[in-house]
Coordinates of C-alpha atoms and ligand atoms in Angstrom, one line a residue:
X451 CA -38.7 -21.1 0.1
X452 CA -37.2 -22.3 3.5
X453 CA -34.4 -20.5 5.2
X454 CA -31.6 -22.8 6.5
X455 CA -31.7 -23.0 10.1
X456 CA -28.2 -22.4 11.1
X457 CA -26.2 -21.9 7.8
X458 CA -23.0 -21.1 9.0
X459 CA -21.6 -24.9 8.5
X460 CA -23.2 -24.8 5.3
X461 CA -21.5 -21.8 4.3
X462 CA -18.1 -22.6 5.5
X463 CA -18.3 -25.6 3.1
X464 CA -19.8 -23.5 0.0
X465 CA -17.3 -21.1 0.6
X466 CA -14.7 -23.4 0.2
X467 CA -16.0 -25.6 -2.5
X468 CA -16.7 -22.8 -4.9
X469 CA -13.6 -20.9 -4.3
X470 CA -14.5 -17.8 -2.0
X471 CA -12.8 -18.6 1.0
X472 CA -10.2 -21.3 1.6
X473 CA -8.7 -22.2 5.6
X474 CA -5.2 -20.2 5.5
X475 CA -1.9 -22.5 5.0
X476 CA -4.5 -25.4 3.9
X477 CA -2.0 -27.7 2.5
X478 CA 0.0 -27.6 6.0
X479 CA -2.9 -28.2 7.6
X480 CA -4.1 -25.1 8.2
X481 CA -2.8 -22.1 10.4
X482 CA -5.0 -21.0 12.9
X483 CA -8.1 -18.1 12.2
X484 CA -6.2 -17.4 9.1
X485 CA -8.0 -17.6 5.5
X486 CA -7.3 -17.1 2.0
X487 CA -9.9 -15.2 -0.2
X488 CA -10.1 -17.2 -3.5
X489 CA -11.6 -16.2 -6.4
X490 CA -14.6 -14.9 -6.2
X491 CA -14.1 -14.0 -2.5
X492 CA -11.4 -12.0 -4.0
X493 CA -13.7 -10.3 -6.6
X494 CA -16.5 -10.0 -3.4
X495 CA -14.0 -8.0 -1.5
X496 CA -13.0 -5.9 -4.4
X497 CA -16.9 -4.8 -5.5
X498 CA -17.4 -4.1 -1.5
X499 CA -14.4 -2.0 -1.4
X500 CA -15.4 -0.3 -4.6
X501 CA -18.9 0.2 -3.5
X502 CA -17.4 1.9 -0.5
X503 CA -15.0 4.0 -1.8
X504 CA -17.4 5.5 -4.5
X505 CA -19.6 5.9 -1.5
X506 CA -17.9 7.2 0.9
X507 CA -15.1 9.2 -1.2
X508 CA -16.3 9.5 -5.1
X509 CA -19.7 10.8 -4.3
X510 CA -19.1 13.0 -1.9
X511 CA -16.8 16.2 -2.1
X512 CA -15.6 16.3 2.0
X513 CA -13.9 13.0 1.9
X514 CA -10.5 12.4 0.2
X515 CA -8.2 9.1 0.5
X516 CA -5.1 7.8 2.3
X517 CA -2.9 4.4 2.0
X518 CA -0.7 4.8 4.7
X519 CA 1.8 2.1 5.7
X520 CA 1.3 -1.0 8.1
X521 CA 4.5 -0.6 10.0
X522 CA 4.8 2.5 11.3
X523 CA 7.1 4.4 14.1
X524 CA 7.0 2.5 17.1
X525 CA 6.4 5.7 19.6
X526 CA 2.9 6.0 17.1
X527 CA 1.7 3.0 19.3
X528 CA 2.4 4.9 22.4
X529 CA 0.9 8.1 21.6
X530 CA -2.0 6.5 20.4
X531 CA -2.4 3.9 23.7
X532 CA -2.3 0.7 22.3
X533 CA 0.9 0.0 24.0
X534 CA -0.5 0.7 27.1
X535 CA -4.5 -0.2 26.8
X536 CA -5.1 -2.5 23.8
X537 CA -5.1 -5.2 26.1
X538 CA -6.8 -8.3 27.0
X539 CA -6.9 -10.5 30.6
X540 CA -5.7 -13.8 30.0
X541 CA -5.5 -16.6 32.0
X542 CA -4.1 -20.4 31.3
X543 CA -5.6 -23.6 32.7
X544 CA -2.3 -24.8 34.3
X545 CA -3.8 -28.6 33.8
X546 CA -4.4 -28.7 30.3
X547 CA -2.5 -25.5 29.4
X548 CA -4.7 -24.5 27.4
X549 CA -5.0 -20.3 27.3
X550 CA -8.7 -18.5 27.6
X551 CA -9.7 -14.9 27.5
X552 CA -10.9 -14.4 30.9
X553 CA -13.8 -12.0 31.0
X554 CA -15.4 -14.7 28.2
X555 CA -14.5 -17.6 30.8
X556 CA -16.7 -15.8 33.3
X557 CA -19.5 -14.3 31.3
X558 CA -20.0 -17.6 29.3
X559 CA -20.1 -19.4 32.8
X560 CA -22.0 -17.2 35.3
X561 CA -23.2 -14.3 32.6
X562 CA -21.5 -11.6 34.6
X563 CA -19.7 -8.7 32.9
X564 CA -16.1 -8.1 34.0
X565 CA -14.9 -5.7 31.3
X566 CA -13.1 -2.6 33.0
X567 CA -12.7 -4.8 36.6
X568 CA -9.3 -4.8 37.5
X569 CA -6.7 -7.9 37.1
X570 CA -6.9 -9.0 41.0
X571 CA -10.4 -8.6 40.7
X572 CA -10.8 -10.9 38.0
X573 CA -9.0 -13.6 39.2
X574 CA -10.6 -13.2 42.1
X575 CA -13.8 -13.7 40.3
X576 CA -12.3 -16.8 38.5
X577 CA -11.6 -18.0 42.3
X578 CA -14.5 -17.7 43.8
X579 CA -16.7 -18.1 41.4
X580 CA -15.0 -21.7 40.2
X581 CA -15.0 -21.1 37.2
X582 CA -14.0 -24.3 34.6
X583 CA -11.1 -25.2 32.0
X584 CA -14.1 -25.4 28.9
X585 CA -11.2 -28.0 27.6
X586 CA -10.4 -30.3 30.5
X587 CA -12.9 -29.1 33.2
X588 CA -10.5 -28.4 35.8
X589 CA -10.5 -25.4 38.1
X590 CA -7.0 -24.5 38.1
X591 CA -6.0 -21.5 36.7
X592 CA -2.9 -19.3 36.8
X593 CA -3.9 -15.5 38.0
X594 CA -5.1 -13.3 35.2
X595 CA -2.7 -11.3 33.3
X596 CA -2.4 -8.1 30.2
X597 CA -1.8 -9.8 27.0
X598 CA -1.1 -6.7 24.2
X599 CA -3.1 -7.8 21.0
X600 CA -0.6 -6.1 18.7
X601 CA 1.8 -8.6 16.8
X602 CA 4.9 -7.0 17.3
X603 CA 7.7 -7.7 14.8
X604 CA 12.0 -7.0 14.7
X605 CA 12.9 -4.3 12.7
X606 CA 17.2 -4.9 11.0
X607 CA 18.5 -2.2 13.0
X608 CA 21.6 -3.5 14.9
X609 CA 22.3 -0.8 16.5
X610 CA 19.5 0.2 18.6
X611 CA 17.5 -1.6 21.3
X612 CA 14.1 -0.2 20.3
X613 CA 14.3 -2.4 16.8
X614 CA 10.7 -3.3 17.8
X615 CA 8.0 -2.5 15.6
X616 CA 4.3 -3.2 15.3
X617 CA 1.3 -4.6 12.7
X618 CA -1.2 -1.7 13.0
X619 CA -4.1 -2.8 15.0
X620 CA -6.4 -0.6 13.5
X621 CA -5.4 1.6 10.0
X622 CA -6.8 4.7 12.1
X623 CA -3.5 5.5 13.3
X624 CA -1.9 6.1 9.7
X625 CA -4.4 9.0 9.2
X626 CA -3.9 10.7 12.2
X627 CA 0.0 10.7 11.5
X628 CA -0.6 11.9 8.1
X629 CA -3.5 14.7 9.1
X630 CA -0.3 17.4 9.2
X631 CA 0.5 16.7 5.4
X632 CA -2.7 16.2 4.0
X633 CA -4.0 19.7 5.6
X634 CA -0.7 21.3 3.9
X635 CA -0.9 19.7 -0.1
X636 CA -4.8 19.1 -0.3
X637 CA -7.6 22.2 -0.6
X638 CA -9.2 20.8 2.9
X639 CA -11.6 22.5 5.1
X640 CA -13.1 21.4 8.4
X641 CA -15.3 19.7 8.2
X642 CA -13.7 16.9 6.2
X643 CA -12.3 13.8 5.9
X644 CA -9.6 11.0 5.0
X645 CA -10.6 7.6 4.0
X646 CA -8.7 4.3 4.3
X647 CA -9.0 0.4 3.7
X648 CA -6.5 -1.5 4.5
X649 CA -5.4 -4.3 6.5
X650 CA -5.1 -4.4 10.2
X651 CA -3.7 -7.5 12.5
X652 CA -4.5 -8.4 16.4
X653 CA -3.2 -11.7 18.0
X654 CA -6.8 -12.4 19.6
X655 CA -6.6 -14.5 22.1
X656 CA -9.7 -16.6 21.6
X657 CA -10.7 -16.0 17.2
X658 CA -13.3 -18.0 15.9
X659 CA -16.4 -18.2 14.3
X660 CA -15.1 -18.5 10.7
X661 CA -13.7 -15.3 9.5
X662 CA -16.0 -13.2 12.1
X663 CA -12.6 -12.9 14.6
X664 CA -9.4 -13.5 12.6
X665 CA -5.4 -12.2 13.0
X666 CA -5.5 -10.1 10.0
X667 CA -8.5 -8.6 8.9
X668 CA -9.2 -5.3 6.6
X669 CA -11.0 -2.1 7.4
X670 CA -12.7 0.4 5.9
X671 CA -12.4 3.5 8.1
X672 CA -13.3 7.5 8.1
X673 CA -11.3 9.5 10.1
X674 CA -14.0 13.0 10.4
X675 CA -12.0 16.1 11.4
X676 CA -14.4 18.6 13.3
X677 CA -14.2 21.4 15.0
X678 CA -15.5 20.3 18.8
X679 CA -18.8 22.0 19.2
X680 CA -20.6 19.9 15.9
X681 CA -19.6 16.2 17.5
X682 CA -23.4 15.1 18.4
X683 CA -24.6 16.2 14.9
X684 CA -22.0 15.1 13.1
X685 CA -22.1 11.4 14.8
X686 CA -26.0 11.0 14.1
X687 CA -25.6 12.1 10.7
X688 CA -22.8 9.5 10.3
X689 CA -25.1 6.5 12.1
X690 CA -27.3 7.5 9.2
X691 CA -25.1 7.0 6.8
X692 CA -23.8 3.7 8.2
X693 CA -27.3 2.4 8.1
X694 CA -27.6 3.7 4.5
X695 CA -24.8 1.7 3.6
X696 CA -25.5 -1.7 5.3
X697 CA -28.7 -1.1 2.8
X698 CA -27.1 0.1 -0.3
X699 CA -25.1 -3.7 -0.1
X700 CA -28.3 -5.3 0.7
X701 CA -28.3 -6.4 4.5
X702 CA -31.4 -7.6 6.0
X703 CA -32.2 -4.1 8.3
X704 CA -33.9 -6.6 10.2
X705 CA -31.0 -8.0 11.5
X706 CA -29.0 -4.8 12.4
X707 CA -29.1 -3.1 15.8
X708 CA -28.0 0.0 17.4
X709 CA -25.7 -0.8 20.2
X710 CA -24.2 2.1 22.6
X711 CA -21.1 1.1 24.5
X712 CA -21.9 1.8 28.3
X713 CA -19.3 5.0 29.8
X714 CA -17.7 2.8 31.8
X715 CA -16.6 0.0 28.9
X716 CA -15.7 3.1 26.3
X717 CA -12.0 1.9 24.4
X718 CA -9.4 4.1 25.7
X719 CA -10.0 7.2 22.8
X720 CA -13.6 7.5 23.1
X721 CA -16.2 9.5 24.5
X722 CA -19.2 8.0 23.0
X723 CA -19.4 4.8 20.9
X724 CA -22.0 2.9 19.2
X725 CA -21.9 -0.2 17.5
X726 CA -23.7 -1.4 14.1
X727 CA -24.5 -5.1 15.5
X728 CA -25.8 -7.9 13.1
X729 CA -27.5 -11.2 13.7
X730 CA -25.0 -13.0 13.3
X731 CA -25.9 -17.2 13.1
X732 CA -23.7 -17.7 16.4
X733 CA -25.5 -14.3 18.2
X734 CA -25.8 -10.9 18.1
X735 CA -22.5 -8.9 17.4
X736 CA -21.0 -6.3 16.4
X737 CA -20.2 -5.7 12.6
X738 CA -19.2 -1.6 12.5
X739 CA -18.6 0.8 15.1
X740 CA -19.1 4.8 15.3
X741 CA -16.6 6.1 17.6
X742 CA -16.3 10.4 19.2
X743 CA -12.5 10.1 19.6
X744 CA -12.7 13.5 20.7
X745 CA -9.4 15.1 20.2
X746 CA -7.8 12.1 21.8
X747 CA -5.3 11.1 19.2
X748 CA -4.2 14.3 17.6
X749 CA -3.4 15.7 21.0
X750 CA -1.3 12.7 22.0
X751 CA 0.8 12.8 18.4
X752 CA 1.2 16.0 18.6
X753 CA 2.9 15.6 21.9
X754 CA 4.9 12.8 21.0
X755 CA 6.0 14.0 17.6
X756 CA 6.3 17.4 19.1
X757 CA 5.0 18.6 15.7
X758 CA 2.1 21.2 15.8
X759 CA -0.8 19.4 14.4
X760 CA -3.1 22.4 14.8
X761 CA -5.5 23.4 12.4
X762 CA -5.9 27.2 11.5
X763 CA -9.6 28.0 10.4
X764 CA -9.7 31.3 8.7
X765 CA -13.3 31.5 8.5
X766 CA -13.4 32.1 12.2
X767 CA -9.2 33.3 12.6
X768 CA -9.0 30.2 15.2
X769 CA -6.4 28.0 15.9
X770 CA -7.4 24.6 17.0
X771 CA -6.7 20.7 17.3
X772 CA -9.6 18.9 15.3
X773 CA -12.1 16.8 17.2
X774 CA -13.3 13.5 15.4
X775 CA -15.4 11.4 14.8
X776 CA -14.6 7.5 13.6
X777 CA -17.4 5.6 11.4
X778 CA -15.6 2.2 11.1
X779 CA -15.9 -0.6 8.5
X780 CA -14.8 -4.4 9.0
X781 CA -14.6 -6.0 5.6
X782 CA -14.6 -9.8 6.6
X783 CA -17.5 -9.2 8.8
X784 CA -19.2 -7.2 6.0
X785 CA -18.7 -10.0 3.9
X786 CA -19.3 -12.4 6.9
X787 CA -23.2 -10.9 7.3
X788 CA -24.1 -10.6 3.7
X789 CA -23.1 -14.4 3.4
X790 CA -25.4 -15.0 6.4
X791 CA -27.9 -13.1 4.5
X792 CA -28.1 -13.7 1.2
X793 CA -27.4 -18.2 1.7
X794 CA -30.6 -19.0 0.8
X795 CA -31.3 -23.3 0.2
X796 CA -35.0 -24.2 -1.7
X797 CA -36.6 -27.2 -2.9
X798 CA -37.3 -27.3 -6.3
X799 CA -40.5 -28.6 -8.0
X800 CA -38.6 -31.6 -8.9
X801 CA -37.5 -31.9 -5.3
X802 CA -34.3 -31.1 -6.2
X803 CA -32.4 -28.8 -3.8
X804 CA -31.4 -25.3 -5.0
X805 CA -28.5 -23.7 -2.7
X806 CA -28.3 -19.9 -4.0
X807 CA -26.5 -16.3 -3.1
X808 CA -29.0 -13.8 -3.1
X809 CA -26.2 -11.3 -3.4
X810 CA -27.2 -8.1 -4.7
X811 CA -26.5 -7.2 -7.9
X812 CA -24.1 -4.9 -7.6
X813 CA -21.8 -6.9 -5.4
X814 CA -22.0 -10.2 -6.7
X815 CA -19.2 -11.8 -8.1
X816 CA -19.5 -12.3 -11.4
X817 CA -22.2 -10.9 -13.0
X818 CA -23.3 -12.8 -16.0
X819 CA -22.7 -16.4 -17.3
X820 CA -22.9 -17.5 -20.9
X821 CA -23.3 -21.3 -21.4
X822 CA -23.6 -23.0 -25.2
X823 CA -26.7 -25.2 -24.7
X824 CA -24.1 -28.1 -25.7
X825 CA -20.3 -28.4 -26.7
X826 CA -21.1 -28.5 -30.4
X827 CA -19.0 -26.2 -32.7
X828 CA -21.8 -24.0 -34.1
X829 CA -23.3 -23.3 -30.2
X830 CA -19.9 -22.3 -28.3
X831 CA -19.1 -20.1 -31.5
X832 CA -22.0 -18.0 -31.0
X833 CA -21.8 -18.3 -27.2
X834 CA -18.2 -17.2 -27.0
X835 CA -18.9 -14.2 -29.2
X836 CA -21.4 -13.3 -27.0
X837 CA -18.2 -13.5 -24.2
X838 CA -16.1 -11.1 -26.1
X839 CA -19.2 -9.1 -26.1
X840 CA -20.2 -8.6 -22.5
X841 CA -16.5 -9.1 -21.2
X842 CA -15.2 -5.8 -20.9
X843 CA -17.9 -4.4 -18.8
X844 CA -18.6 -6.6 -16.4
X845 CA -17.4 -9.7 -14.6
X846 CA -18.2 -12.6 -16.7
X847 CA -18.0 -16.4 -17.1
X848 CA -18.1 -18.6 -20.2
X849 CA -18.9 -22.4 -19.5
X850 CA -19.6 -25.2 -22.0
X851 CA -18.6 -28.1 -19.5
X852 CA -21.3 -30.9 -17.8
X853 CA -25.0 -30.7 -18.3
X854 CA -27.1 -27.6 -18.5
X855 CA -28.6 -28.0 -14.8
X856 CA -25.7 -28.4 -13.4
X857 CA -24.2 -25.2 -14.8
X858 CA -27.3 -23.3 -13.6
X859 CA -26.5 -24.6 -10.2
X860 CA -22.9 -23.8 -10.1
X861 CA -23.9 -20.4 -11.3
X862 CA -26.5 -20.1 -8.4
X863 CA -24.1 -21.3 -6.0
X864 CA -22.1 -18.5 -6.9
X865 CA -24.8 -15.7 -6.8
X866 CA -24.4 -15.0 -10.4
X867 CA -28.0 -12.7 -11.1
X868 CA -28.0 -13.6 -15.2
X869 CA -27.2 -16.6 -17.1
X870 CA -27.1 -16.6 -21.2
X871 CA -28.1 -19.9 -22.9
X872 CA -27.3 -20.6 -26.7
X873 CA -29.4 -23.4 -28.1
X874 CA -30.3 -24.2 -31.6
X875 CA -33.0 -21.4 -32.1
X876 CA -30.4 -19.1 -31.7
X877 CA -28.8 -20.1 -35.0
X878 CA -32.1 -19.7 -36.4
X879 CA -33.5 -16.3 -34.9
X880 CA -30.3 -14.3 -33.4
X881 CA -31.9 -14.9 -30.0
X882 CA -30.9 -16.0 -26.6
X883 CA -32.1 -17.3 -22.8
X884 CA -31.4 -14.5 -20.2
X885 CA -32.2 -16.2 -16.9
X886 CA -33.3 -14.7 -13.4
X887 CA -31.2 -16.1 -10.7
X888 CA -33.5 -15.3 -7.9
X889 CA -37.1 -16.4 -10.1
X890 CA -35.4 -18.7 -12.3
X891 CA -37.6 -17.4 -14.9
X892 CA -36.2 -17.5 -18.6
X893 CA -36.9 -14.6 -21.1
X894 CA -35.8 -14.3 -24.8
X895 CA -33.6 -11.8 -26.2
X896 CA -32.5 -11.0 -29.3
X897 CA -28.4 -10.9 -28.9
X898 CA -28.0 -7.2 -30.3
X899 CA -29.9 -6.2 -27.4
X900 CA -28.3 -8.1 -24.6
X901 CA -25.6 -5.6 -23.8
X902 CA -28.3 -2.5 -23.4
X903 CA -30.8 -4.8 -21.2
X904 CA -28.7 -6.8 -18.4
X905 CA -26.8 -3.1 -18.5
X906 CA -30.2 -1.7 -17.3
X907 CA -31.0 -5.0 -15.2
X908 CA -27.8 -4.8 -13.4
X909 CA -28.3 -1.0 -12.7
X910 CA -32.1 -1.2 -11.8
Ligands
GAP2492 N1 -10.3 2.3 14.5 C1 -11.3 1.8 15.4 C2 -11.3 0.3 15.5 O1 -10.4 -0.4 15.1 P1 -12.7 -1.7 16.5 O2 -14.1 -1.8 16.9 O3 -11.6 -2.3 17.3 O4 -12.4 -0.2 16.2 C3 -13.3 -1.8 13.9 O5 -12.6 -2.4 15.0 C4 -14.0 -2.9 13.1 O6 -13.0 -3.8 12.7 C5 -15.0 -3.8 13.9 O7 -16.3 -3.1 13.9 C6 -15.0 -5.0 13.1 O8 -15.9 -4.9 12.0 C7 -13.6 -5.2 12.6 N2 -12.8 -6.1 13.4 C8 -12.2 -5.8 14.6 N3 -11.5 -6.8 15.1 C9 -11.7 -7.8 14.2 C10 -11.2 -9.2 14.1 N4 -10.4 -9.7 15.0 N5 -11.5 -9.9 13.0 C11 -12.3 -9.4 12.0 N6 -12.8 -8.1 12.1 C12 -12.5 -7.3 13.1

């Protein structure tokens, strides 16, 4: 079995051929670091955010769940900073006009790190340093500059200036404005929780590398209220559980790594942050982050609201504003890595080539397929009834089209652990084909027993 070298072209195309990820606005020629989840990417999404959910909320009894809006008061932005901080340095090439994040300029060119510098003394850097246009190789740029990375939008007030409103950045915020309400209607005590997934936007300046760095993106995030004196506990316990997770959906541990963020390049709200990086085909990045917000964001709505958002502990008769502590999810990158992971391309004996998602089980797509050996009348009778069978517990396709190989293939393409052929024995002996995707071995099974075994295949 041979590993693909650098699969991320290869799984662009796959991704688009069998329907899990189209280019956004594809028929207008695309729209830049946008994408559509099709079909199965669609159903990929949905078992991750399952999977999480029952994690993270289901199984235990600390954590409860929140869908708060995406526009949300405009002062929220303040309080929280991201008016202020959630910035980037920008410069443009004034030759080609083309526009660059500037601390990537320099540490792609001379490898020097200029996050947390000041603007004069990056373009200073840029100066002195003569830095190039990557596009037209010029050295011509205008000073650096703030660009805000939240998409701000008009809101149909006419009569107010401040009609300006904002696509969260992050779905963080949306818990913290609704802490107050969800302490007074829910049976909460600190140490708890409120889960989200949702969708966040940021108009990045420089997005690439398929859907690793995209406008609109979904997270899964935890907001942990504690009380200030657990933080460091609290925080290891959640890197454990992080790590638990990237296992439970079948990452390579191999290729994850513990990154903490240097004091000095902490995001505006935190005291201590590690990231969850993967190994990524393009480099190492990051994938999750754990944040110690401390008691950074209450504090500031509380202020701006002017709305007490204290929490009284009668175990101890104290009266105090939560700390917190942030384990955050990206969905597209989670689904980024496991693609990186589970693309797998092998020679077969007949020097064929096999391209197949090792996806674990419990995430793939569809589950099981259920091919008639051939379109003949007395196959896709018994091969459709086997359908109506396995159809309302899991995920499953019915395909009588092309030849036999070539249905394996699609199948594989797509991941899909268990494939069902119907031949002409099983008119004769009420049996089947249940096929391995990963050994491609082929066992047979009598059909009144196929429900009970993949059942205990898929949950084994
Ligand atoms: N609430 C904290 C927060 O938003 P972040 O590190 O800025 O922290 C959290 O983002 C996660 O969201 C990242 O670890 C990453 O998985 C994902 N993410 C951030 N920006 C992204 C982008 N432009 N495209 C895709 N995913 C992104």
């Amino acid at each position: 079995m041979k590993k693909n070298v650098d699969p991320l072209k290869n799984i662009v195309s796959l991704c688009k051929r069998r329907g899990f990820i189209y280019p956004g606005s594809d028929i207008y020629g695309g729209f830049a670091n946008t994408y559509s989840f099709g079909p199965y990417g669609v159903e990929l999404k949905k078992n991750i955010k399952d999977l999480w959910w029952k994690t993270f909320v289901y199984q235990r009894r600390d954590i409860v769940g929140l869908d708060g809006p995406i526009l949300m008061h405009p002062k929220i932005w303040e309080a929280s900073g991201h008016v202020d901080s959630f910035n980037d340095a920008l410069i443009d090439c004034k030759e080609c006009k083309n526009r660059f994040r500037a601390d990537q300029l320099i540490e792609n060119q001379i490898n020097k790190d200029v996050e947390g510098l000041k603007l004069e003394d990056i373009t200073k850097i840029v100066k002195d340093e003569k830095i190039k246009c990557p596009k037209c190789q010029k050295e011509n740029f205008t000073d650096a500059r703030h660009f805000n990375l939240m998409f701000s939008t008009q809101m149909s007030k006419t009569d107010a200036d401040d009609n300006i409103s904002y696509l969260r950045p992050e779905t963080a915020q949306a818990i913290f404005v609704d802490f107050k309400n969800i302490v007074d209607t829910m049976r909460v005590k600190i140490p708890f929780g409120i889960a989200q997934i949702g969708k966040a936007f940021r108009n990045e300046i420089t997005p690439g590398n398929f859907i690793f760095r995209v406008i609109e993106f979904e997270q899964m995030e935890i907001e942990y209220f504690i009380e200030e004196s657990s933080w460091q506990d609290t925080f290891d316990k959640w890197l454990t559980d992080m790590f638990n997770w990237c296992k439970l959906i079948g990452l390579d541990s191999k290729k994850l790594k513990e990154k903490e963020h240097l004091k000095e390049k902490l995001s505006h709200y935190s005291k201590r942050t590690v990231d969850i990086t993967y190994e990524f085909p393009f480099g190492e990045n990051e994938l999750y982050g754990l944040a110690y917000r401390t008691d950074f964001d209450l504090k500031n709505h509380e202020k701006f609201s002017k709305t007490s958002l204290k929490y009284f502990d009668p175990i101890n008769n104290k009266k105090y504003i939560p700390h917190v502590i942030e384990p955050t999810f990206g969905l597209d990158r989670t689904i980024l890595a496991l693609l990186c992971d589970v693309y797998d391309e092998e020679i077969l004996e007949n020097n064929e080539k096999r391209v197949v998602l090792r996806f674990n089980k419990k995430i793939a797509p569809v589950k099981v397929a259920i091919f008639p050996l051939m379109k003949k009348e007395e196959l896709t009778k018994v091969a459709r009834a086997i359908f109506e069978k396995l159809n309302p517990h899991w995920s499953v396709e019915y395909d009588e089209t092309g030849a036999i190989g070539k249905r394996y293939r699609r199948q594989d393409e797509l991941g899909t652990p268990y494939c069902i052929t119907v031949d002409y024995d099983s008119l004769e002996d009420n049996t089947v084909t249940l096929r391995d995707r990963d050994s491609m071995k082929q066992e047979r099974i009598k059909i009144d027993n196929l429900l009970d075994i993949i059942k205990n295949k898929l949950e084994n």
